Amino acid sequence: MVSAARDEIRAAVAARYADLARAAQAGQAITDGDPDAGCCAPGYPDAGGLPEAAVRASLGCGNPVAIADLRPGETVLDLGSGGGIDVLLSARRVGPAGQAYGLDMTQEMLDLARANARAAGAENVEFLRGQIEAIPLPDGSVDVIISNCVINLSTDRPAVFAESFRVLRPGGRLGISDILAEDRLTAAERFERGAQAGCIAGAPSFAEYRDGLARAGFTSITITPARQAGDGVHSAIIRAVKP
């Protein structure tokens, strides 16, 4: 993908999520993609007590906090943290001895997330502005990376996987929810059907995702379809480990 096209898609993603953040702050019900396409998260059974705006701004396709099996004392990073629901849930699970970071490129989402953290009284959280292709954290500083229906939006997924590998400690792990397309679909079909599920950059294929993680150095890679989000498109659970 040429640089101009990447910049155009990135700008479109930022503009859309800025609008969604403003809507959430205004108390509006928001959704991303076609609500009839099965693209949205089935809900969080453990979201009780979180600020309403954090729950309202949940735009994911799964529950990566549960997928990642977070443990007390761990440091966790959420790629594309949006309104902060997954960061706040992570902070609960890792406890006061742990740390939960959220990374987002959209200032409006960061403002919303920080307000939600204050409302929740969460002290072991920090929201960072930046791009998931260039994570602003040191090498080997994170135990777990989570992400909820965001990596599909990147125009440089190999960079996302490489950066994730870099910031994880040896033995660190990924727990991701994302929208993926069946390998049988053409690139044009993945783009069209992915867009219906909110994936501006097109839904990556199962093989592309698996190969990208492997090339970055990850092992123990598993990709499990969870819910259908369109013809040949699924929300999926992705797990991997840094040796």
mmCIF file of C-alpha atoms in Angstrom, residues 68-171:
data_model
loop_
_atom_site.group_PDB
_atom_site.id
_atom_site.type_symbol
_atom_site.label_atom_id
_atom_site.label_comp_id
_atom_site.label_asym_id
_atom_site.label_seq_id
_atom_site.Cartn_x
_atom_site.Cartn_y
_atom_site.Cartn_z
ATOM 1 C CA ALA A 68 -5.503 -12.829 27.906
ATOM 2 C CA ASP A 69 -6.081 -14.425 31.327
ATOM 3 C CA LEU A 70 -4.551 -11.481 33.159
ATOM 4 C CA ARG A 71 -2.866 -12.085 36.517
ATOM 5 C CA PRO A 72 -2.192 -9.861 39.534
ATOM 6 C CA GLY A 73 0.972 -7.771 39.236
ATOM 7 C CA GLU A 74 1.260 -7.919 35.450
ATOM 8 C CA THR A 75 1.789 -4.989 33.111
ATOM 9 C CA VAL A 76 -0.728 -4.948 30.266
ATOM 10 C CA LEU A 77 -0.977 -2.765 27.158
ATOM 11 C CA ASP A 78 -4.177 -2.240 25.161
ATOM 12 C CA LEU A 79 -3.526 -1.353 21.507
ATOM 13 C CA GLY A 80 -6.200 1.087 20.359
ATOM 14 C CA SER A 81 -7.749 1.624 23.781
ATOM 15 C CA GLY A 82 -10.612 3.892 22.711
ATOM 16 C CA GLY A 83 -12.858 4.895 25.604
ATOM 17 C CA GLY A 84 -10.822 2.758 27.975
ATOM 18 C CA ILE A 85 -13.138 -0.090 28.964
ATOM 19 C CA ASP A 86 -10.548 -2.823 28.376
ATOM 20 C CA VAL A 87 -7.863 -0.841 30.212
ATOM 21 C CA LEU A 88 -10.133 -0.315 33.217
ATOM 22 C CA LEU A 89 -11.089 -3.986 33.299
ATOM 23 C CA SER A 90 -7.407 -4.932 32.961
ATOM 24 C CA ALA A 91 -6.499 -2.623 35.837
ATOM 25 C CA ARG A 92 -8.958 -4.477 38.041
ATOM 26 C CA ARG A 93 -7.467 -7.833 37.152
ATOM 27 C CA VAL A 94 -3.791 -6.935 37.536
ATOM 28 C CA GLY A 95 -4.511 -5.153 40.803
ATOM 29 C CA PRO A 96 -2.604 -2.360 42.549
ATOM 30 C CA ALA A 97 0.730 -4.118 42.000
ATOM 31 C CA GLY A 98 0.115 -4.182 38.255
ATOM 32 C CA GLN A 99 -0.146 -1.528 35.554
ATOM 33 C CA ALA A 100 -2.525 -1.066 32.633
ATOM 34 C CA TYR A 101 -1.585 1.115 29.653
ATOM 35 C CA GLY A 102 -3.876 2.231 26.881
ATOM 36 C CA LEU A 103 -2.521 3.453 23.522
ATOM 37 C CA ASP A 104 -4.626 5.459 21.093
ATOM 38 C CA MET A 105 -3.915 7.935 18.302
ATOM 39 C CA THR A 106 -7.147 9.915 18.700
ATOM 40 C CA GLN A 107 -7.046 12.756 21.211
ATOM 41 C CA GLU A 108 -10.823 12.722 21.663
ATOM 42 C CA MET A 109 -10.743 9.052 22.653
ATOM 43 C CA LEU A 110 -7.840 9.698 25.021
ATOM 44 C CA ASP A 111 -9.771 12.548 26.652
ATOM 45 C CA LEU A 112 -12.776 10.259 27.073
ATOM 46 C CA ALA A 113 -10.660 7.403 28.441
ATOM 47 C CA ARG A 114 -8.885 9.629 30.964
ATOM 48 C CA ALA A 115 -12.212 11.027 32.155
ATOM 49 C CA ASN A 116 -13.521 7.479 32.534
ATOM 50 C CA ALA A 117 -10.429 6.478 34.526
ATOM 51 C CA ARG A 118 -10.932 9.417 36.881
ATOM 52 C CA ALA A 119 -14.607 8.540 37.304
ATOM 53 C CA ALA A 120 -13.671 4.933 38.051
ATOM 54 C CA GLY A 121 -11.006 5.973 40.561
ATOM 55 C CA ALA A 122 -8.450 3.832 38.715
ATOM 56 C CA GLU A 123 -4.912 4.687 39.788
ATOM 57 C CA ASN A 124 -2.889 1.968 38.060
ATOM 58 C CA VAL A 125 -3.731 3.130 34.517
ATOM 59 C CA GLU A 126 -2.032 5.417 32.011
ATOM 60 C CA PHE A 127 -3.237 6.425 28.563
ATOM 61 C CA LEU A 128 -0.615 7.182 25.907
ATOM 62 C CA ARG A 129 -1.019 8.966 22.600
ATOM 63 C CA GLY A 130 0.633 7.288 19.651
ATOM 64 C CA GLN A 131 0.273 4.784 16.850
ATOM 65 C CA ILE A 132 0.165 1.033 17.283
ATOM 66 C CA GLU A 133 2.813 0.756 14.553
ATOM 67 C CA ALA A 134 5.274 2.672 16.783
ATOM 68 C CA ILE A 135 4.509 1.890 20.416
ATOM 69 C CA PRO A 136 5.922 4.544 22.799
ATOM 70 C CA LEU A 137 7.188 2.083 25.417
ATOM 71 C CA PRO A 138 10.660 0.557 25.989
ATOM 72 C CA ASP A 139 11.758 -2.894 24.845
ATOM 73 C CA GLY A 140 10.614 -5.739 27.080
ATOM 74 C CA SER A 141 8.427 -3.567 29.305
ATOM 75 C CA VAL A 142 5.060 -5.365 29.009
ATOM 76 C CA ASP A 143 3.803 -8.776 30.115
ATOM 77 C CA VAL A 144 0.604 -8.871 28.067
ATOM 78 C CA ILE A 145 -0.749 -7.087 24.995
ATOM 79 C CA ILE A 146 -4.465 -6.970 24.345
ATOM 80 C CA SER A 147 -6.442 -5.348 21.533
ATOM 81 C CA ASN A 148 -10.112 -5.266 20.651
ATOM 82 C CA CYS A 149 -11.006 -5.024 16.958
ATOM 83 C CA VAL A 150 -8.269 -2.465 16.203
ATOM 84 C CA ILE A 151 -5.316 -4.141 14.463
ATOM 85 C CA ASN A 152 -7.505 -4.749 11.392
ATOM 86 C CA LEU A 153 -7.614 -0.937 11.017
ATOM 87 C CA SER A 154 -3.839 -0.666 10.613
ATOM 88 C CA THR A 155 -2.373 -0.140 7.172
ATOM 89 C CA ASP A 156 0.926 -1.702 8.322
ATOM 90 C CA ARG A 157 0.066 -4.782 10.352
ATOM 91 C CA PRO A 158 3.600 -6.274 10.111
ATOM 92 C CA ALA A 159 4.827 -3.179 11.977
ATOM 93 C CA VAL A 160 2.153 -3.699 14.646
ATOM 94 C CA PHE A 161 3.236 -7.302 15.169
ATOM 95 C CA ALA A 162 6.940 -6.354 15.222
ATOM 96 C CA GLU A 163 6.348 -3.577 17.747
ATOM 97 C CA SER A 164 4.224 -5.864 19.907
ATOM 98 C CA PHE A 165 7.022 -8.423 19.938
ATOM 99 C CA ARG A 166 9.561 -5.716 20.818
ATOM 100 C CA VAL A 167 7.762 -4.341 23.883
ATOM 101 C CA LEU A 168 6.815 -7.744 25.301
ATOM 102 C CA ARG A 169 9.080 -9.425 27.820
ATOM 103 C CA PRO A 170 10.294 -12.960 27.044
ATOM 104 C CA GLY A 171 7.378 -15.229 27.833
#
